[in-house]
XYZ file of C-alpha atoms in Angstrom:
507
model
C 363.044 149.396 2.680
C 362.097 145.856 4.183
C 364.687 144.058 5.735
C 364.398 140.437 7.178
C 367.186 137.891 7.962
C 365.678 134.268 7.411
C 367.758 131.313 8.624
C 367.088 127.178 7.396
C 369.506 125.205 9.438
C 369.692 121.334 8.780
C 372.187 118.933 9.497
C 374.146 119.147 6.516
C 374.258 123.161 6.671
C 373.077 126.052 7.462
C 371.799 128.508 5.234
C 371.250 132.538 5.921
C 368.455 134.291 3.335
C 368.417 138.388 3.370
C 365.405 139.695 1.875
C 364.595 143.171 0.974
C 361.164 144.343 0.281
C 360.549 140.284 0.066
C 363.150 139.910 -2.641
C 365.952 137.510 -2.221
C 369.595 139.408 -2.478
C 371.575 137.994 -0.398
C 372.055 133.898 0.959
C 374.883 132.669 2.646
C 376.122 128.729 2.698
C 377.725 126.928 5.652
C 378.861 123.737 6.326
C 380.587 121.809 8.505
C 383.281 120.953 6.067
C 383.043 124.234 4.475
C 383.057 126.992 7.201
C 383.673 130.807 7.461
C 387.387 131.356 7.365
C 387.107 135.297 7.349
C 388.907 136.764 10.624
C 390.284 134.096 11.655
C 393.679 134.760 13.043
C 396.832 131.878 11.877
C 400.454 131.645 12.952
C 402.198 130.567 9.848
C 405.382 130.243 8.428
C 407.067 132.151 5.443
C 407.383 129.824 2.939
C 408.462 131.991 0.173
C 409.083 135.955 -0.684
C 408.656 136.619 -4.062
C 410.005 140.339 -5.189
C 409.165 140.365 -8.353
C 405.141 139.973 -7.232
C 405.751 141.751 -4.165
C 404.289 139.063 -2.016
C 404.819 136.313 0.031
C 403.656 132.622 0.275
C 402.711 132.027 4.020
C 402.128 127.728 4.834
C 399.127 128.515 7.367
C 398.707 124.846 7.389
C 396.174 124.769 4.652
C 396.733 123.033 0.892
C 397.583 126.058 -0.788
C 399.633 128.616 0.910
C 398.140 131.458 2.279
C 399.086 135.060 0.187
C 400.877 137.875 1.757
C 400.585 141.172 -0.630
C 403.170 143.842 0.555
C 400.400 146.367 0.746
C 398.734 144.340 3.345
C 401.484 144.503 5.581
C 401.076 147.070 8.185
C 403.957 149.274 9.648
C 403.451 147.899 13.046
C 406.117 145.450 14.833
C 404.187 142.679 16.567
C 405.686 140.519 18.836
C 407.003 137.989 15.914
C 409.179 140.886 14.506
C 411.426 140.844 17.847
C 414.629 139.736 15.734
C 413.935 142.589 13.167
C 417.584 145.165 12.828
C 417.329 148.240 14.291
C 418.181 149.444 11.215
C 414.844 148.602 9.801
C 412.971 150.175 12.150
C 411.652 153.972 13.347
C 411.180 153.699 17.187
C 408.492 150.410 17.523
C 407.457 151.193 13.745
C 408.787 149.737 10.491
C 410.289 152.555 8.254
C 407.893 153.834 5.523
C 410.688 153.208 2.810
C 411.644 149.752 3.879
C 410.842 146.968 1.049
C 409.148 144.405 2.925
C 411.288 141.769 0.754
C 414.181 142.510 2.868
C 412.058 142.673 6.351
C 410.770 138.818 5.737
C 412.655 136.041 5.029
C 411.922 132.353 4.536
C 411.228 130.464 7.341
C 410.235 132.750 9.560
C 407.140 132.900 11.945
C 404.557 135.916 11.120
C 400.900 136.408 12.852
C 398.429 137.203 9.929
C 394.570 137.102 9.573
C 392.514 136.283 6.515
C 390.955 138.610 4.992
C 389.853 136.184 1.598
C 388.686 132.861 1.326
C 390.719 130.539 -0.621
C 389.050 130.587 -4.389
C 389.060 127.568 -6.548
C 393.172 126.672 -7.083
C 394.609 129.902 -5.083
C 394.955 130.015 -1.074
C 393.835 132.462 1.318
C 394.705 135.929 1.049
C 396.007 137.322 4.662
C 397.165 140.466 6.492
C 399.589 141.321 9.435
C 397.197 144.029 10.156
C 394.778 142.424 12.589
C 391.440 143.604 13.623
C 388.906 142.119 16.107
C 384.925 142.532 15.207
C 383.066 142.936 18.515
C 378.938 143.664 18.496
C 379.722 147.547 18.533
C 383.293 148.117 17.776
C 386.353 146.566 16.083
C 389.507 146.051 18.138
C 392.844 147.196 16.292
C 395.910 146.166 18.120
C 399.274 148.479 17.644
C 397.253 150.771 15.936
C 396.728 154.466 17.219
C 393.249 155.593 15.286
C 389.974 155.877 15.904
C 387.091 155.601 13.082
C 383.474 155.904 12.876
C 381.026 153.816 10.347
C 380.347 156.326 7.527
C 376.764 154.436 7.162
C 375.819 156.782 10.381
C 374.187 159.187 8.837
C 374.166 162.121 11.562
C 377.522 163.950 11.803
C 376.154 165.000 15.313
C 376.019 161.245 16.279
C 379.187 160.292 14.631
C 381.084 163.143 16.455
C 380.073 161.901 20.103
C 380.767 157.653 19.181
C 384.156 159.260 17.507
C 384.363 161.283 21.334
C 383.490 158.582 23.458
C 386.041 156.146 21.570
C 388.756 158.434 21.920
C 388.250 158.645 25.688
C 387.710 154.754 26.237
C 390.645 153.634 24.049
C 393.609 152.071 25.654
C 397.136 152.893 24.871
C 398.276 150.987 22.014
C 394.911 150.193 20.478
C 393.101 151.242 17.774
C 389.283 151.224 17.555
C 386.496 151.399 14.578
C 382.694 152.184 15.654
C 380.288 149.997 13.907
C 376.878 151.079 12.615
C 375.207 149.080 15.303
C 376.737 151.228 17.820
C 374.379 154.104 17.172
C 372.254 155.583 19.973
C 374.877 153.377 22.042
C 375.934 155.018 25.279
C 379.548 154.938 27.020
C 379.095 152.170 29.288
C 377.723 149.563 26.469
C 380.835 150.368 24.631
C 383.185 150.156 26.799
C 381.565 146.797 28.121
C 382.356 145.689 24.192
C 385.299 146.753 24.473
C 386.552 144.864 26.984
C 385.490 141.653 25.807
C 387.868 142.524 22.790
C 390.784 142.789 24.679
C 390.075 140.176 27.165
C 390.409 137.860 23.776
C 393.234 139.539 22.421
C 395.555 138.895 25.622
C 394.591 134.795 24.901
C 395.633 135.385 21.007
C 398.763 137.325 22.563
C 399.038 134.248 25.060
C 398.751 131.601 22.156
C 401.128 133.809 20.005
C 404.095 133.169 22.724
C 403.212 129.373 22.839
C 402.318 128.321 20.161
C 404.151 126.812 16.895
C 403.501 127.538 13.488
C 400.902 126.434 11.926
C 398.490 127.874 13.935
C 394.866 128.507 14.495
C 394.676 131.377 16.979
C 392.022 132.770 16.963
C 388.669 131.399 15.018
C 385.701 134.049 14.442
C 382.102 133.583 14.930
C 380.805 130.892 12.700
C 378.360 132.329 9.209
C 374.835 132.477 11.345
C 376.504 134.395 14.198
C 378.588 136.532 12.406
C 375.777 137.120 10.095
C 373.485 138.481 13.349
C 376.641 140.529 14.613
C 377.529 142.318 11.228
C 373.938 142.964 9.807
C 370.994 142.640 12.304
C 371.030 146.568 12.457
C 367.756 148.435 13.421
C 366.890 148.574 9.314
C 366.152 144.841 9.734
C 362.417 144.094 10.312
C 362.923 140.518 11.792
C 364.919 137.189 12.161
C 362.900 133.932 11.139
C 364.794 130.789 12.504
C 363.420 127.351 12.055
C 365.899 125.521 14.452
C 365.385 125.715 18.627
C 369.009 125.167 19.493
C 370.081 128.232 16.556
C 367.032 130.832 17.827
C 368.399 130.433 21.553
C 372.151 131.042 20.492
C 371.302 134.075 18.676
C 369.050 135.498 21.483
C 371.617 134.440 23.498
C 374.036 136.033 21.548
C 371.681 139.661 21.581
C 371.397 139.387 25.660
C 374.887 139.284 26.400
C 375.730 142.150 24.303
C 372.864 144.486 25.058
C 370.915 144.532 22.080
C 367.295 145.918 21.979
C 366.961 144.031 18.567
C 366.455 140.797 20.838
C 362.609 140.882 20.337
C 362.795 140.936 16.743
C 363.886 137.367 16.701
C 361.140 134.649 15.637
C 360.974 130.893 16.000
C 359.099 129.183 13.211
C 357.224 126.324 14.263
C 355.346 125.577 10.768
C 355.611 122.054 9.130
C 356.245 123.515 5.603
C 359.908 124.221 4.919
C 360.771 127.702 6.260
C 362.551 128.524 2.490
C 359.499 127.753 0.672
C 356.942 129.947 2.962
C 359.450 132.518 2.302
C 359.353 131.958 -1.787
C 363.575 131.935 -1.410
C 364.232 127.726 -2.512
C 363.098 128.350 -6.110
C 365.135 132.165 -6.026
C 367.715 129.962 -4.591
C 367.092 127.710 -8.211
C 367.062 130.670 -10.573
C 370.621 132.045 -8.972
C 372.495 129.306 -10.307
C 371.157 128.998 -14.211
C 372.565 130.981 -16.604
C 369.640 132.034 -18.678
C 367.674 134.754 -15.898
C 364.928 136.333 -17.266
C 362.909 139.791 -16.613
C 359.443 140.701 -16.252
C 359.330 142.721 -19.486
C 360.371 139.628 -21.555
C 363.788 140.505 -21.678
C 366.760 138.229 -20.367
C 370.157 138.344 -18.510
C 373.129 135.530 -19.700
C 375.795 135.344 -16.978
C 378.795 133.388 -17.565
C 381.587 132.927 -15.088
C 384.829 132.419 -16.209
C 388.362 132.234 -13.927
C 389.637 135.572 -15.803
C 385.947 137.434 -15.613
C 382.443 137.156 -15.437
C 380.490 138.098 -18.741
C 377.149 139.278 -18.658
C 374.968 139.734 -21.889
C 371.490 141.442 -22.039
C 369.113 140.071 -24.572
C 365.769 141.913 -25.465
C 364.240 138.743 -25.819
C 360.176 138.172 -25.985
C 359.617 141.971 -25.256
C 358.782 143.840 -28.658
C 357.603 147.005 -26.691
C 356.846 150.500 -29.139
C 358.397 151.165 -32.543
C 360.818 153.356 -31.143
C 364.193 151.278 -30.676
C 365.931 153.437 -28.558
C 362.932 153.207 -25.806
C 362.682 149.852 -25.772
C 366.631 149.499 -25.398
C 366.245 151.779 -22.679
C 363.464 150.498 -20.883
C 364.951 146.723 -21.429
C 368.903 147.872 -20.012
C 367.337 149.698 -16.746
C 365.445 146.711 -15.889
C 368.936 144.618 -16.590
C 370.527 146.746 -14.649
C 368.207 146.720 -11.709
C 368.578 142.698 -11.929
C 372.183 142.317 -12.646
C 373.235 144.289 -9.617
C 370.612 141.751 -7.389
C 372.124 138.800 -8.625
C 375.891 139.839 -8.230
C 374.741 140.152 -4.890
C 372.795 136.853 -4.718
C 375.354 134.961 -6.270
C 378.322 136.932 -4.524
C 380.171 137.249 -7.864
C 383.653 139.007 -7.793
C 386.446 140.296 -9.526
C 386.054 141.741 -12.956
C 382.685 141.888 -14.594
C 382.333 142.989 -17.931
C 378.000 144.138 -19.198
C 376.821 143.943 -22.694
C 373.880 146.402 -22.470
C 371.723 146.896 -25.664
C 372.934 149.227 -28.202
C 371.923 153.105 -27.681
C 372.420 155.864 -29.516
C 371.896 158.731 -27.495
C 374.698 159.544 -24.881
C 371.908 160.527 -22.150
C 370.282 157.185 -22.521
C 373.550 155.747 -21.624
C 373.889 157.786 -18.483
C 370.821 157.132 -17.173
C 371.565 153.290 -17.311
C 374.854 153.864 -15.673
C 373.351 156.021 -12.993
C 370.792 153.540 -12.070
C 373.260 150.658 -12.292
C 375.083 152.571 -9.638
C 372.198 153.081 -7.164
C 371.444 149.769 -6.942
C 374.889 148.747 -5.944
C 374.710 151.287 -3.593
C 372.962 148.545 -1.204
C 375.854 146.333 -1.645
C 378.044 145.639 0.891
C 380.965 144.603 -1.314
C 383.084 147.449 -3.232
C 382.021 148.140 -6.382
C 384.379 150.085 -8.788
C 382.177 151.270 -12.504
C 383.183 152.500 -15.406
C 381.891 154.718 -18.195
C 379.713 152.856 -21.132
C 382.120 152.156 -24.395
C 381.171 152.880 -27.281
C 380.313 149.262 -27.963
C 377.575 149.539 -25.114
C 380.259 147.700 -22.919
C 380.280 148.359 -18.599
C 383.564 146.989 -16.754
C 383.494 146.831 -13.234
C 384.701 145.088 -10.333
C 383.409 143.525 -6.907
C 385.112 142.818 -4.169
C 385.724 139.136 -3.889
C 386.013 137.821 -0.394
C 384.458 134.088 -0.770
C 383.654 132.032 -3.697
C 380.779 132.827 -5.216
C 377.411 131.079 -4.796
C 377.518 128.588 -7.215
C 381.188 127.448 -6.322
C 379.057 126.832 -2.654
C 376.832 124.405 -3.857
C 377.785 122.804 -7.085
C 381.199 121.091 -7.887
C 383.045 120.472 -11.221
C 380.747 117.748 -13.672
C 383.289 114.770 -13.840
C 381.997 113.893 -17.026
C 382.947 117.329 -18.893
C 385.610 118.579 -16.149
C 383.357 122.202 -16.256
C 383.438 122.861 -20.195
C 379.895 121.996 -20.295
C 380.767 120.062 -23.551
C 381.175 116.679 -24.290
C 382.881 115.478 -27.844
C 379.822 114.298 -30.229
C 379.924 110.872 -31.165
C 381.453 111.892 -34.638
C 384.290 113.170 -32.905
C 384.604 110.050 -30.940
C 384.226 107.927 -34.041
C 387.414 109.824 -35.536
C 388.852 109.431 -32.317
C 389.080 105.731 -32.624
C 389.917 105.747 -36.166
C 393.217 106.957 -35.003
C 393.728 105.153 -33.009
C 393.382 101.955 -34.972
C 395.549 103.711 -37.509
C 398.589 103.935 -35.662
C 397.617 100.605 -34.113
C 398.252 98.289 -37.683
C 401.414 100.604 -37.823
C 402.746 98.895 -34.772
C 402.504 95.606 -36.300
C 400.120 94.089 -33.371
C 397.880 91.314 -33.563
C 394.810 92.007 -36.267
C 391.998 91.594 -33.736
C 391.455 94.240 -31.459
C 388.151 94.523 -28.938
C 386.407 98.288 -28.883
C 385.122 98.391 -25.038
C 382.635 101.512 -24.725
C 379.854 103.572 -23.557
C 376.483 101.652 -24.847
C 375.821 105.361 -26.821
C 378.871 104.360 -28.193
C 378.503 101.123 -29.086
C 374.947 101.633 -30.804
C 376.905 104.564 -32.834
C 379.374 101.562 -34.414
C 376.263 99.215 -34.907
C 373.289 100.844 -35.748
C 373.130 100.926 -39.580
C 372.684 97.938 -41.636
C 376.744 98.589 -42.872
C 377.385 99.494 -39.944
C 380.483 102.042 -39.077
C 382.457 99.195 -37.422
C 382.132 96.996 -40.459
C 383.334 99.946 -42.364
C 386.433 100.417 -40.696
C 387.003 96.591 -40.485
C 386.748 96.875 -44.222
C 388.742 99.836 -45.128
C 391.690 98.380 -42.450
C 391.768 94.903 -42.699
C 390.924 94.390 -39.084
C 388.501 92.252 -37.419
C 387.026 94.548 -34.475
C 384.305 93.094 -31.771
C 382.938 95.234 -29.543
C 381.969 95.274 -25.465
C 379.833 97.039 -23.595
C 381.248 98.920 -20.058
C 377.717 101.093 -18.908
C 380.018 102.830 -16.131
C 382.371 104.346 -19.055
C 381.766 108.235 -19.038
C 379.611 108.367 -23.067
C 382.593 109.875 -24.705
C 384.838 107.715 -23.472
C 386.324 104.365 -25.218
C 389.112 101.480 -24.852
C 390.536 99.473 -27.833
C 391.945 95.984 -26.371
C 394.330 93.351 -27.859
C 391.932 90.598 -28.244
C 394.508 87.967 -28.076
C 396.119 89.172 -24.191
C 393.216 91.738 -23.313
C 396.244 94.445 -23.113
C 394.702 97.935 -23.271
C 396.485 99.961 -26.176
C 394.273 103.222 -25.455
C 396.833 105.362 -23.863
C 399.663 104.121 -26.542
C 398.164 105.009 -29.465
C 395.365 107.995 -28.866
């Protein structure tokens, strides 16, 4: 498989492209007012301990407060569990039976690191079990094991990275060998290693000083992290169309090492480095709901806060006479796409697929089986299900950031994210009763309808026009005025006489 990384940075942000076999499946978003939070390392304060969720509400000093699940509390004592009773504890360990609800307590300082990016009204999920990401290794303080990537493919080679980490690791340290550190000899790794605990004595160092909230540590920002977690040998190139970018990430490569410097590119063309590449109009596709497939068929994705919903449509494709072929031929296709854009869009959580109806049960296999070789290539977690009977797939996907379309569209003010606006029937109605419960009240007969002009043209446009109709059928004289920065569905009914807006009282 073809692997590139391309990278478009502008002022506004910087934006990361992976490409396989010149397909887009990955693209990452950064900006300055929006950047990575993943790893970074926070001394916060317990704001609350909830038992009955088996959590904890940690103020980190963002808006929301950051969330502490119980099962993301390790059974280590760092040095902000000094005060903890002996009683709670098995030599420098927290006992395997203690309920975390009694170990933390409001107000008090705890060391965590976040492991998910806040998502639309919840806060950052955290841990107390803190890692470290180096080029070739991962750093894991108070912790005692050693693992080895499982994407290493040669036992041989994972037994001597698993033998050489063992010998290099300090007391009191635990260490994880990353895929990059293949064909990596002692010295390189221990050099890594190093730098990872030269920066964790400063986080110990801020730890002691510092007060909650904290920021103690802040990992590498989305293009450098991006180059340190998946330029692997499997990656053909990097294509970079900004100087200052291209000599921080070769930069980057020197210091630690890496052969992979000379795969690095500079592109100097005037045309935009996403269009050369065909990603800016992939980039346009990944956000409409409609996507649609080379045989004719189509894929409907709709994201919801509960779920995402995906439906698969035959569409234009008419194929052979045989139904169950074409359903099958339409669903592998689907499911071919479906697991591409998950991954473009970076879509968690629960998903739930409406595949095309088939009859026979091996059919339905081979459309599961193929659904789960393409996710294969995904770095996220996937969990999938068996087919219902009702042709129905649930999964999940990890969720670490907000997807895609969170990164670079916001809520439409004028329908608050329904996609809906009332039709100018319902509006109509609207304002009928609100007149109705006006003349209840006993105000002054002349009232002033201020509106959208759609609005207005609605009340005037036929030769008895609706306004006159409703002057008619309540005895009210009603003049209208027109506001052109009024949302179209919105309206105001005024007190002619004082110009007192009744709206609010009365709708």
């Amino acid at each position: 498989m073809k692997k590139e990384i391309i990278i478009n940075s502008t002022n506004e942000d910087t934006r990361i492209a992976i490409l396989e076999n010149n397909k887009l499946v990955e693209i990452f978003v950064e900006r300055p007012d929006n950047e990575r939070m993943v790893g970074d390392i926070y001394k916060g304060k317990i704001r609350r301990v909830v038992k009955g969720m088996q959590a904890a509400f940690i103020d980190i000093g963002f808006e929301q407060d950051a969330f502490l699940h119980f099962s993301d509390m390790g059974q280590e004592v760092n040095q902000l569990f000094a005060d903890v009773d002996e009683e709670f504890l098995e030599g420098d360990k927290i006992k395997t039976d203690m309920d975390p609800a009694d170990l933390l307590r409001n107000g008090q300082e705890i060391v965590v690191q976040i492991i998910k990016e806040p998502i639309s009204s919840k806060g950052p999920r955290v841990t107390t079990e803190l890692t470290l990401p180096g080029r070739f290794l991962v750093l894991v303080p108070n912790q005692h094991r050693v693992g080895v990537s499982r994407k290493i493919a040669s036992a041989r080679e994972r037994r001597r990275l698993r033998n050489i980490a063992r010998k290099i690791l300090p007391k009191n340290y635990g260490l994880i060998v990353r895929t990059v550190a293949e064909g990596k000899d002692e010295k390189t790794l221990e050099q890594d290693l190093q730098k990872l605990i030269k920066t964790w004595h400063k986080v110990q160092q801020e730890i002691k000083r510092s007060r909650a909230p904290k920021l103690l540590f802040k990992d590498l920002g989305m293009a450098s992290s991006v180059i340190r977690d998946l330029f692997t040998s499997d990656v053909k190139r990097v294509v970079v169309d900004s100087r200052k970018m291209y000599r921080e990430i070769t930069r980057y490569l020197k210091e630690v090492g890496s052969e992979l410097v000379n795969r690095v590119e500079y592109f100097k063309s005037k045309r935009p480095i996403f269009d050369e590449f065909n990603i800016e109009q992939e980039l346009q596709r990944s956000v409409e709901r409609k996507v649609w497939m080379k045989t004719g068929g189509y894929i409907i994705i709709e994201q919801t806060e509960a779920l995402t919903s995906i439906d698969v449509n035959s569409g234009r494709y008419f194929g052979k006479k045989d139904h169950e072929r074409n359903s099958l031929k339409i669903n592998l296709e689907a499911a071919r796409e479906i697991a591409r854009q998950l991954r473009l869009r970076d879509i968690g959580g629960l998903i739930v697929i409406d595949f095309i109806d088939m009859e026979q049960e091996e059919n339905k296999q081979k459309v599961l089986k193929e659904l789960r070789k393409e996710f294969a290539h995904d770095r996220a977690i996937t969990r999938i299900e068996e087919m219902s009977r009702f042709g129905l797939v649930e999964m999940t996907r990890q969720r670490i950031r907000p997807s895609l379309i969170y990164n670079i569209n916001e809520t439409c003010p004028v329908c608050n994210g329904t996609g809906l606006v009332p039709t100018q029937g319902t509006i109509l109605a609207n304002i009928e009763r609100v007149i109705r419960r006006y003349i209840a009240s006993n105000y002054d007969r002349r009232i002033i309808i201020r509106a959208h002009p759609h609005v207005i043209d609605y009340l005037n446009n036929k030769k008895i026009s609706r306004r006159h109709r409703l002057m008619w059928k309540y005895w009210i004289k009603i003049d209208t005025e027109v506001d052109e920065t009024m949302n179209p569905y919105e309206f105001r009914v005024l007190v002619k006489k004082t110009r007192e807006d009744v709206t609010k009282k009365f709708l």
